[in-house]
C-alpha positions in Angstrom: 91.0 44.2 78.2 90.6 45.4 74.4 86.8 44.9 74.8 86.6 47.6 77.5 89.1 49.6 76.0 86.3 50.0 73.2 83.1 50.2 74.8 84.8 52.8 77.0 85.4 54.8 73.2 82.0 54.6 72.0 80.5 55.8 76.1 83.3 58.6 75.8 82.0 59.2 71.9 77.5 58.8 72.7 77.8 62.1 75.5 80.2 64.6 73.4 78.0 63.4 69.8 74.0 63.6 72.0 75.1 66.6 74.1 73.3 69.2 71.7 70.4 66.9 71.4 70.9 66.6 75.6 71.9 69.2 77.2 71.4 72.3 74.6 75.4 72.8 72.8 77.6 71.5 71.1 81.4 70.2 72.5 84.2 72.8 72.3 88.1 72.3 72.5 87.4 73.1 76.6 84.5 70.1 76.5 87.4 68.0 74.3 89.6 68.7 76.3 87.9 67.9 80.1 86.7 64.2 78.3 91.1 64.1 77.3 92.1 64.2 80.8 88.9 62.1 82.4 90.2 59.3 79.8 93.9 59.7 80.1 93.7 58.8 84.1 90.9 56.4 84.0 92.1 54.1 80.3 95.3 54.1 77.8 95.7 56.9 75.5 93.9 55.1 72.3 90.8 56.6 73.6 92.0 60.6 73.7 93.3 59.2 70.9 90.5 58.4 70.0 88.4 61.7 71.4 91.2 64.2 69.3 90.7 62.4 66.7 86.0 62.3 67.2 86.8 66.3 67.1 88.6 66.9 64.1 86.1 65.3 62.9 83.5 67.1 63.8 85.2 70.0 62.9 86.0 71.1 66.4 89.0 73.1 66.5 92.8 72.4 68.9 94.0 75.4 70.3 96.9 76.0 73.2 94.0 73.6 76.3 93.9 70.5 73.9 96.9 70.4 73.3 98.3 69.9 76.0 95.4 68.0 77.2 96.7 65.7 74.8 100.3 66.2 75.8 99.3 65.5 79.3 97.3 62.0 78.5 101.0 60.9 75.8 102.1 61.7 79.6 99.8 59.7 81.6 99.4 56.4 78.7 103.1 55.8 78.8 103.4 57.4 75.2 106.6 60.7 76.0 107.8 59.9 72.9 104.4 61.8 71.5 104.1 64.2 73.6 107.6 65.8 72.8 106.3 65.3 69.1 103.8 67.3 69.9 105.1 69.9 71.8 108.5 69.9 68.8 105.8 70.3 66.1 104.2 72.9 68.1 107.7 75.3 68.1 108.0 74.4 65.1 105.0 75.6 64.1 102.9 72.6 62.1 100.3 73.1 64.4 97.0 75.2 64.2 93.7 76.3 65.0 91.3 77.6 62.8 89.7 80.5 64.0 85.6 80.3 63.8 86.1 83.1 60.6 88.0 79.9 59.2 91.6 81.4 59.7 94.5 79.7 61.1 96.7 80.7 63.5 100.3 78.3 64.5 99.1 77.1 68.6 101.8 78.8 70.6 104.5 77.4 73.1 103.9 77.9 76.0 105.4 77.1 79.6 102.6 75.2 80.0 103.0 72.9 77.3 107.0 72.3 77.9 106.3 71.6 81.7 103.5 69.2 80.7 105.8 67.7 78.2 108.7 67.7 80.8 106.8 65.5 82.8 106.2 63.1 79.9 109.5 62.6 79.3 110.8 62.1 82.8 107.9 59.5 84.2 109.1 57.5 80.2 112.6 57.6 81.5 113.4 59.3 78.6 115.7 61.7 80.6 118.9 62.8 77.2 115.6 64.4 75.4 114.4 66.3 78.8 117.9 67.3 79.2 118.1 68.4 75.5 114.3 70.1 75.8 115.8 71.6 78.6 118.7 73.0 76.8 117.3 74.0 73.6 114.5 75.7 75.5 116.7 77.8 76.8 118.4 79.0 73.2 
């Protein structure tokens, strides 16, 4: 199983790294978001995290779309606490997106991020955290 996972990670890496040569464009946040969502449906959460780390290595900055895909991946991968932690960091303005000019701005929380995190917590049986998150979101 570990070999199969390594093979999946390698295939995603190779595909993304060869986009400029094969298809004439560089990977973007959307490219990685789609890859993370697909990987989350097919495998354990290590593949989406590896893709996130690859995006960072390539200088691709994540915003709302990328982090939403990552929260969904955590939920599908049985890691609701990681989804919750990521949302908390976003809400506390600890997660930033870097604009092409180099300026940084905090990623804004949204109902979509909240709902995806609630779904992850509920799927993982983290009911008290889900209720707490709902309560906190109405303050």
